[in-house]
Tab-separated table of C-alpha atoms and ligand atoms in Angstrom:
chain	number	residue	atom	x	y	z
A	1	UNK	CA	-12.939	-20.791	0.038
A	2	UNK	CA	-10.164	-17.764	-0.526
A	3	UNK	CA	-8.682	-15.803	2.447
A	4	UNK	CA	-8.831	-12.574	2.032
A	5	UNK	CA	-8.456	-9.184	4.272
A	6	UNK	CA	-9.437	-5.840	3.705
A	7	UNK	CA	-7.129	-2.866	2.978
A	8	UNK	CA	-7.766	0.541	3.447
A	9	UNK	CA	-6.203	1.944	0.140
A	10	UNK	CA	-2.909	3.688	-0.152
A	11	UNK	CA	-4.184	5.827	2.689
A	12	UNK	CA	-4.221	2.369	5.123
A	13	UNK	CA	-1.347	2.482	7.666
A	14	UNK	CA	-1.082	-1.110	6.472
A	15	UNK	CA	0.580	-1.967	4.060
A	16	UNK	CA	0.098	-4.455	1.390
A	17	UNK	CA	3.387	-6.356	1.547
A	18	UNK	CA	1.980	-6.931	5.280
A	19	UNK	CA	-1.623	-8.523	4.512
A	20	UNK	CA	1.006	-11.017	1.250
A	21	UNK	CA	3.204	-12.671	4.650
A	22	UNK	CA	-0.384	-13.779	6.049
A	23	UNK	CA	-0.587	-17.028	5.490
A	24	UNK	CA	-2.911	-18.139	2.531
A	25	UNK	CA	-3.865	-14.634	1.906
A	26	UNK	CA	-5.013	-14.446	-1.474
A	27	UNK	CA	-6.959	-11.040	-2.093
A	28	UNK	CA	-7.506	-7.450	-0.503
A	29	UNK	CA	-11.140	-6.685	-0.359
A	30	UNK	CA	-10.527	-2.972	-0.967
A	31	UNK	CA	-12.928	-0.031	-2.466
A	32	UNK	CA	-12.160	3.570	-4.029
A	33	UNK	CA	-13.281	6.075	-1.632
A	34	UNK	CA	-12.977	9.216	-2.993
A	35	UNK	CA	-16.364	9.244	-5.428
A	36	UNK	CA	-18.745	10.640	-3.682
A	37	UNK	CA	-21.651	7.797	-3.049
A	38	UNK	CA	-23.829	7.806	-6.582
A	39	UNK	CA	-21.324	8.834	-8.981
A	40	UNK	CA	-19.605	6.407	-11.345
A	41	UNK	CA	-16.535	4.714	-10.779
A	42	UNK	CA	-14.385	5.766	-13.252
A	43	UNK	CA	-11.696	3.258	-14.592
A	44	UNK	CA	-8.906	4.684	-13.642
A	45	UNK	CA	-9.539	4.902	-9.880
A	46	UNK	CA	-9.944	1.262	-9.962
A	47	UNK	CA	-7.544	0.272	-12.528
A	48	UNK	CA	-5.081	2.138	-10.091
A	49	UNK	CA	-6.208	-0.067	-7.025
A	50	UNK	CA	-6.139	-3.172	-9.224
A	51	UNK	CA	-2.162	-2.624	-10.269
A	52	UNK	CA	-1.011	-1.762	-7.055
A	53	UNK	CA	-2.729	-4.855	-5.523
A	54	UNK	CA	-0.876	-6.811	-8.774
A	55	UNK	CA	2.611	-5.746	-8.240
A	56	UNK	CA	1.660	-7.091	-4.331
A	57	UNK	CA	0.675	-10.370	-5.565
A	58	UNK	CA	-3.019	-10.204	-3.987
A	59	UNK	CA	-6.072	-10.142	-6.586
A	60	UNK	CA	-8.872	-8.044	-5.849
A	61	UNK	CA	-11.366	-9.609	-6.786
A	62	UNK	CA	-14.083	-7.980	-3.990
A	63	UNK	CA	-15.322	-4.781	-3.251
A	64	UNK	CA	-16.164	-3.432	-0.452
A	65	UNK	CA	-18.676	-1.362	-0.535
A	66	UNK	CA	-19.877	0.510	-3.272
A	67	UNK	CA	-22.567	2.334	-1.115
A	68	UNK	CA	-26.232	2.418	-2.419
A	69	UNK	CA	-27.472	5.914	-2.828
A	70	UNK	CA	-29.728	6.932	0.056
A	71	UNK	CA	-32.071	8.157	-2.896
A	72	UNK	CA	-32.318	4.484	-4.577
A	73	UNK	CA	-33.305	3.642	-0.719
A	74	UNK	CA	-36.053	5.775	-0.411
A	75	UNK	CA	-37.240	5.203	-3.371
A	76	UNK	CA	-36.966	8.598	-4.703
A	77	UNK	CA	-37.383	10.116	-8.588
A	78	UNK	CA	-33.833	10.534	-9.198
A	79	UNK	CA	-32.987	6.767	-8.577
A	80	UNK	CA	-33.601	5.431	-12.013
A	81	UNK	CA	-30.356	7.360	-13.038
A	82	UNK	CA	-28.731	6.818	-9.818
A	83	UNK	CA	-29.488	3.017	-10.576
A	84	UNK	CA	-27.658	3.135	-13.656
A	85	UNK	CA	-24.855	4.540	-12.394
A	86	UNK	CA	-24.141	1.732	-9.839
A	87	UNK	CA	-24.817	-0.327	-13.095
A	88	UNK	CA	-21.634	1.878	-14.387
A	89	UNK	CA	-20.592	0.931	-10.876
A	90	UNK	CA	-20.529	-3.184	-12.214
A	91	UNK	CA	-18.844	-2.913	-15.289
A	92	UNK	CA	-16.248	-0.778	-14.524
A	93	UNK	CA	-15.093	-2.998	-12.104
A	94	UNK	CA	-15.743	-6.257	-14.362
A	95	UNK	CA	-13.580	-4.979	-16.481
A	96	UNK	CA	-10.901	-5.523	-14.357
A	97	UNK	CA	-11.598	-9.111	-12.054
A	98	UNK	CA	-14.205	-8.446	-9.348
A	99	UNK	CA	-16.428	-11.218	-8.916
A	100	UNK	CA	-18.474	-10.096	-6.103
A	101	UNK	CA	-19.453	-6.976	-4.081
A	102	UNK	CA	-20.148	-6.129	-0.561
A	103	UNK	CA	-23.060	-3.924	-0.303
A	104	UNK	CA	-26.150	-3.108	2.669
A	105	UNK	CA	-28.631	-0.951	2.351
A	106	UNK	CA	-29.320	0.067	6.273
A	107	UNK	CA	-31.231	3.721	6.387
A	108	UNK	CA	-28.319	6.561	7.026
A	109	UNK	CA	-26.322	4.382	9.099
A	110	UNK	CA	-23.886	2.176	8.954
A	111	UNK	CA	-22.532	-0.130	11.548
A	112	UNK	CA	-23.343	1.295	15.201
A	113	UNK	CA	-21.294	1.041	17.995
A	114	UNK	CA	-21.040	2.984	21.041
A	115	UNK	CA	-17.720	2.113	22.151
A	116	UNK	CA	-14.918	1.647	20.318
A	117	UNK	CA	-12.213	1.292	22.088
A	118	UNK	CA	-13.582	-0.918	25.438
A	119	UNK	CA	-10.269	-2.017	27.388
A	120	UNK	CA	-10.360	-5.523	28.524
A	121	UNK	CA	-8.540	-6.987	31.402
A	122	UNK	CA	-5.737	-8.586	29.257
A	123	UNK	CA	-5.011	-4.177	27.813
A	124	UNK	CA	-6.251	-5.679	24.708
A	125	UNK	CA	-8.063	-3.122	23.288
A	126	UNK	CA	-12.345	-3.937	20.975
A	127	UNK	CA	-15.042	-2.305	19.361
A	128	UNK	CA	-18.710	-2.576	21.694
A	129	UNK	CA	-22.130	-1.748	21.943
A	130	UNK	CA	-24.069	-0.922	25.130
A	131	UNK	CA	-27.925	-0.345	24.054
A	132	UNK	CA	-29.029	1.827	26.144
A	133	UNK	CA	-25.959	4.258	25.465
A	134	UNK	CA	-27.512	4.264	22.076
A	135	UNK	CA	-31.694	5.471	22.594
A	136	UNK	CA	-30.594	7.876	24.911
A	137	UNK	CA	-28.594	10.343	22.283
A	138	UNK	CA	-29.659	13.022	21.270
A	139	UNK	CA	-29.960	12.524	17.065
A	140	UNK	CA	-30.202	16.974	16.891
A	141	UNK	CA	-27.028	16.579	18.276
A	142	UNK	CA	-25.616	13.088	17.236
A	143	UNK	CA	-21.360	12.068	17.257
A	144	UNK	CA	-21.706	7.858	17.148
A	145	UNK	CA	-17.906	6.607	16.827
A	146	UNK	CA	-16.969	5.032	13.768
A	147	UNK	CA	-19.613	5.994	10.673
A	148	UNK	CA	-18.384	8.505	8.957
A	149	UNK	CA	-19.873	12.008	9.345
A	150	UNK	CA	-20.462	12.808	6.257
A	151	UNK	CA	-23.957	14.600	6.667
A	152	UNK	CA	-24.801	17.930	8.688
A	153	UNK	CA	-27.020	17.777	11.369
A	154	UNK	CA	-29.893	20.025	9.210
A	155	UNK	CA	-29.604	17.024	6.410
A	156	UNK	CA	-29.276	14.309	9.034
A	157	UNK	CA	-32.284	15.711	10.689
A	158	UNK	CA	-34.602	16.083	6.657
A	159	UNK	CA	-33.510	12.807	6.401
A	160	UNK	CA	-34.208	11.053	9.487
A	161	UNK	CA	-38.001	12.839	9.163
A	162	UNK	CA	-37.762	11.514	5.769
A	163	UNK	CA	-37.373	7.880	6.386
A	164	UNK	CA	-40.196	7.746	9.102
A	165	UNK	CA	-42.559	7.354	6.507
A	166	UNK	CA	-41.204	4.880	5.223
A	167	UNK	CA	-41.586	1.209	6.711
A	168	UNK	CA	-39.526	-1.732	6.094
A	169	UNK	CA	-42.086	-2.830	3.968
A	170	UNK	CA	-41.460	-0.328	1.400
A	171	UNK	CA	-37.799	-0.228	2.333
A	172	UNK	CA	-37.446	-3.915	0.687
A	173	UNK	CA	-39.457	-3.663	-2.079
A	174	UNK	CA	-37.182	-0.352	-3.556
A	175	UNK	CA	-34.059	-2.870	-2.287
A	176	UNK	CA	-35.629	-5.270	-4.745
A	177	UNK	CA	-36.447	-2.323	-7.148
A	178	UNK	CA	-32.650	-1.159	-7.278
A	179	UNK	CA	-31.725	-5.401	-7.869
A	180	UNK	CA	-33.413	-5.804	-10.779
A	181	UNK	CA	-31.853	-2.615	-12.013
A	182	UNK	CA	-28.465	-4.210	-11.607
A	183	UNK	CA	-29.009	-7.549	-12.069
A	184	UNK	CA	-28.573	-7.323	-15.996
A	185	UNK	CA	-24.990	-5.256	-15.207
A	186	UNK	CA	-23.847	-7.825	-12.633
A	187	UNK	CA	-25.452	-10.670	-15.301
A	188	UNK	CA	-22.600	-8.952	-18.267
A	189	UNK	CA	-19.837	-8.649	-15.809
A	190	UNK	CA	-20.511	-11.472	-14.419
A	191	UNK	CA	-20.511	-10.546	-10.143
A	192	UNK	CA	-22.028	-11.115	-7.951
A	193	UNK	CA	-23.521	-8.715	-4.612
A	194	UNK	CA	-23.419	-9.823	-1.671
A	195	UNK	CA	-25.429	-7.460	0.350
A	196	UNK	CA	-24.794	-7.544	4.278
A	197	UNK	CA	-27.315	-8.010	7.381
A	198	UNK	CA	-27.835	-5.202	9.191
A	199	UNK	CA	-25.719	-3.778	12.550
A	200	UNK	CA	-26.693	-4.586	14.594
A	201	UNK	CA	-30.059	-7.090	12.845
A	202	UNK	CA	-32.699	-4.481	14.848
A	203	UNK	CA	-34.446	-1.065	13.738
A	204	UNK	CA	-32.442	2.512	15.522
A	205	UNK	CA	-33.556	5.785	15.830
A	206	UNK	CA	-36.643	4.602	14.293
A	207	UNK	CA	-35.241	4.004	11.161
A	208	UNK	CA	-36.171	0.450	9.665
A	209	UNK	CA	-34.493	-2.608	8.863
A	210	UNK	CA	-34.655	-5.074	6.464
A	211	UNK	CA	-31.682	-7.410	6.910
A	212	UNK	CA	-31.860	-8.968	10.426
A	213	UNK	CA	-32.600	-12.966	9.942
A	214	UNK	CA	-33.542	-15.827	7.671
A	215	UNK	CA	-37.340	-14.349	6.851
A	216	UNK	CA	-35.052	-11.240	5.912
A	217	UNK	CA	-33.676	-14.038	3.391
A	218	UNK	CA	-36.327	-16.264	2.337
A	219	UNK	CA	-38.467	-12.968	1.350
A	220	UNK	CA	-35.044	-11.673	-0.139
A	221	UNK	CA	-34.407	-14.635	-2.316
A	222	UNK	CA	-37.795	-15.139	-3.332
A	223	UNK	CA	-38.010	-11.251	-4.584
A	224	UNK	CA	-34.778	-11.792	-6.878
A	225	UNK	CA	-34.232	-15.214	-7.482
A	226	UNK	CA	-31.383	-13.904	-10.110
A	227	UNK	CA	-28.544	-16.394	-8.528
A	228	UNK	CA	-25.465	-12.665	-8.933
A	229	UNK	CA	-28.343	-11.533	-6.177
A	230	UNK	CA	-26.388	-12.530	-3.017
A	231	UNK	CA	-25.514	-12.860	0.662
A	232	UNK	CA	-22.326	-11.136	3.119
A	233	UNK	CA	-22.574	-13.799	5.894
A	234	UNK	CA	-21.873	-11.584	8.535
A	235	UNK	CA	-21.807	-13.651	11.913
A	236	UNK	CA	-20.691	-10.603	14.537
A	237	UNK	CA	-24.365	-8.437	12.936
A	238	UNK	CA	-26.149	-11.646	12.362
A	239	UNK	CA	-24.443	-13.305	15.632
A	240	UNK	CA	-25.144	-9.549	18.106
A	241	UNK	CA	-29.276	-10.964	17.030
A	242	UNK	CA	-29.642	-13.735	19.457
A	243	UNK	CA	-32.243	-15.755	17.529
A	244	UNK	CA	-30.298	-16.033	14.837
A	245	UNK	CA	-29.626	-19.879	14.217
A	246	UNK	CA	-25.943	-18.817	12.535
A	247	UNK	CA	-24.369	-22.606	11.663
A	248	UNK	CA	-27.897	-23.513	10.304
A	249	UNK	CA	-28.229	-20.154	8.796
A	250	UNK	CA	-25.114	-20.569	7.103
A	251	UNK	CA	-25.815	-23.981	6.033
A	252	UNK	CA	-29.076	-23.438	4.361
A	253	UNK	CA	-27.387	-20.161	2.481
A	254	UNK	CA	-24.510	-21.819	1.760
A	255	UNK	CA	-24.896	-21.434	-2.494
A	256	UNK	CA	-25.613	-17.927	-1.920
A	257	UNK	CA	-22.631	-17.006	0.721
A	258	UNK	CA	-20.789	-14.971	-1.215
A	259	UNK	CA	-18.175	-13.557	1.052
A	260	UNK	CA	-18.146	-14.117	4.921
A	261	UNK	CA	-17.051	-12.026	7.871
A	262	UNK	CA	-16.531	-13.671	9.836
A	263	UNK	CA	-15.808	-12.877	14.015
A	264	UNK	CA	-17.151	-13.339	17.605
A	265	UNK	CA	-18.736	-11.389	19.498
A	266	UNK	CA	-19.038	-12.037	23.850
A	267	UNK	CA	-22.372	-10.954	25.241
A	268	UNK	CA	-22.418	-8.810	27.800
A	269	UNK	CA	-26.347	-8.215	28.554
A	270	UNK	CA	-30.143	-8.705	26.139
A	271	UNK	CA	-28.557	-6.236	23.518
A	272	UNK	CA	-25.280	-5.448	24.797
A	273	UNK	CA	-21.963	-6.877	23.239
A	274	UNK	CA	-19.221	-6.494	23.360
A	275	UNK	CA	-16.183	-7.727	20.402
A	276	UNK	CA	-13.308	-10.338	20.969
A	277	UNK	CA	-10.766	-12.369	19.103
A	278	UNK	CA	-12.043	-15.177	16.499
A	279	UNK	CA	-11.798	-17.976	17.902
A	280	UNK	CA	-15.781	-19.970	19.633
A	281	UNK	CA	-13.786	-20.075	22.734
A	282	UNK	CA	-12.997	-16.238	23.023
A	283	UNK	CA	-17.167	-15.396	22.795
A	284	UNK	CA	-20.717	-16.451	22.081
A	285	UNK	CA	-20.642	-17.371	18.432
A	286	UNK	CA	-19.887	-20.779	17.571
A	287	UNK	CA	-17.583	-19.116	14.878
A	288	UNK	CA	-16.553	-23.269	14.137
A	289	UNK	CA	-20.573	-24.675	13.623
A	290	UNK	CA	-20.539	-21.784	11.204
A	291	UNK	CA	-17.116	-23.002	9.152
A	292	UNK	CA	-17.792	-26.760	9.925
A	293	UNK	CA	-21.730	-25.574	7.655
A	294	UNK	CA	-20.538	-23.245	5.353
A	295	UNK	CA	-18.329	-26.521	4.056
A	296	UNK	CA	-21.013	-28.726	4.867
A	297	UNK	CA	-23.060	-26.479	2.492
A	298	UNK	CA	-20.438	-26.296	-0.455
A	299	UNK	CA	-19.655	-23.103	-0.081
A	300	UNK	CA	-16.746	-22.042	-2.227
A	301	UNK	CA	-17.211	-18.016	-1.969
A	302	UNK	CA	-14.472	-15.332	-0.490
A	303	UNK	CA	-13.748	-15.101	3.026
A	304	UNK	CA	-12.110	-12.510	5.469
A	305	UNK	CA	-11.635	-12.434	8.835
A	306	UNK	CA	-13.794	-9.381	10.687
A	307	UNK	CA	-13.176	-6.935	13.200
A	308	UNK	CA	-9.346	-7.599	15.230
A	309	UNK	CA	-9.163	-6.328	18.240
A	310	UNK	CA	-5.764	-4.335	19.173
A	311	UNK	CA	-3.529	-5.739	20.696
A	312	UNK	CA	-0.465	-5.888	21.506
A	313	UNK	CA	-0.314	-1.784	21.468
A	314	UNK	CA	-0.929	-2.251	18.194
A	315	UNK	CA	-3.195	1.931	17.393
A	316	UNK	CA	-4.690	0.699	14.644
A	317	UNK	CA	-7.984	1.826	13.050
A	318	UNK	CA	-11.576	-0.010	15.441
A	319	UNK	CA	-11.912	-3.028	14.252
A	320	UNK	CA	-9.145	-2.814	11.640
A	321	UNK	CA	-5.599	-2.947	12.982
A	322	UNK	CA	-2.894	-5.569	11.166
A	323	UNK	CA	-2.030	-8.120	14.441
A	324	UNK	CA	-5.841	-9.759	15.478
A	325	UNK	CA	-6.675	-10.062	12.476
A	326	UNK	CA	-4.130	-12.133	11.490
A	327	UNK	CA	-4.551	-13.988	13.849
A	328	UNK	CA	-8.122	-14.659	13.014
A	329	UNK	CA	-6.685	-14.865	9.590
A	330	UNK	CA	-4.991	-17.865	10.773
A	331	UNK	CA	-7.161	-19.294	12.507
A	332	UNK	CA	-9.615	-19.762	10.455
A	333	UNK	CA	-7.863	-20.795	7.933
A	334	UNK	CA	-6.799	-23.610	10.284
A	335	UNK	CA	-10.443	-24.369	10.631
A	336	UNK	CA	-11.076	-24.145	6.682
A	337	UNK	CA	-8.040	-27.276	6.784
A	338	UNK	CA	-8.891	-29.751	8.916
A	339	UNK	CA	-13.384	-29.256	8.270
A	340	UNK	CA	-11.811	-29.953	4.278
A	341	UNK	CA	-9.893	-32.617	4.519
A	342	UNK	CA	-12.252	-34.493	7.879
A	343	UNK	CA	-15.376	-33.767	5.063
A	344	UNK	CA	-13.693	-35.756	2.112
B	1	LIG	C1	-18.001	-2.814	9.142
B	1	LIG	C2	-18.548	-2.864	7.936
B	1	LIG	C3	-19.412	-2.333	7.397
B	1	LIG	C4	-19.461	-3.093	5.991
B	1	LIG	C5	-20.785	-2.112	5.311
B	1	LIG	C6	-20.518	-2.760	3.832
B	1	LIG	O1	-16.664	-2.965	9.752
B	1	LIG	O2	-18.613	-4.827	7.805
B	1	LIG	O3	-19.085	-1.090	7.235
B	1	LIG	O4	-18.921	-3.056	5.379
B	1	LIG	O5	-21.374	-2.695	6.293
B	1	LIG	O6	-21.514	-2.468	2.753
């Protein structure tokens, strides 16, 4: 495995040399953030990021995310042009040594939480999700913590209405169409696509969500067998779905898991959860079991400690402060080393 750390570019409050000081850190996971969704990422922007990483002696082999335009997800006529742009972005990234692109196919919203600063008794805080709070939210005046409110109220309402016409099956077909359109660019550039699961893994506001568990992956690989079609195995997202057996899935898909987001959650109700420190003992997911299954399955991809808490009075970007993610990396490094040596 290659240990990595998410870095939000030059505007991130965490300097690259701090990241480099975390033991075993091979590289950062980053993105071009100032290109509107659907536009080609130009080489000058990619090369600037690449240079900064190189100067800090960190690889830039994973991009999270190249966002997918809603017209592609909805199968609108403009999708062919947008897919061609996406393919060009892939080729451009390939020129700078990128090996893996994390993306998602969630309609309208990315991950959803209801509180970004849930205080624990020990004074730390973290992200949490309460299903009732979310379902009680009026979509006409939607202000959710965390996701980028890039739509006006009118745009959002017309998007939500347009999605009412789109079934899970159609959304899945649109994903397959998109993947088939970009696979030649991936073959050419040697880049693996790694779809992020829906977070949390169930429908939201009547919007279909399709990457939620084992069945989704079986269907995805059957529809697009190309090896560049792979997944980001996010324990926190998949783990919120109580029927997902994480270690079993990690082993089953190990050769398609190009990127692993490892983090912990603790359930507070059937569909409610709070994010906790990474260790297995800190929550309800078997992080040790997942790492063991990955190693057993021959996983050779990138790993990053996912969402950390804010600890030691850090006021970091929710989920993406320095300290707790660094502790997470250290813990995960230890697990991998012990398990890899044990299995030799
Ligand atoms: C949240 C992240 C997601 C992820 C995207 C990938 O912290 O895991 O926002 O980056 O879903 O496209």
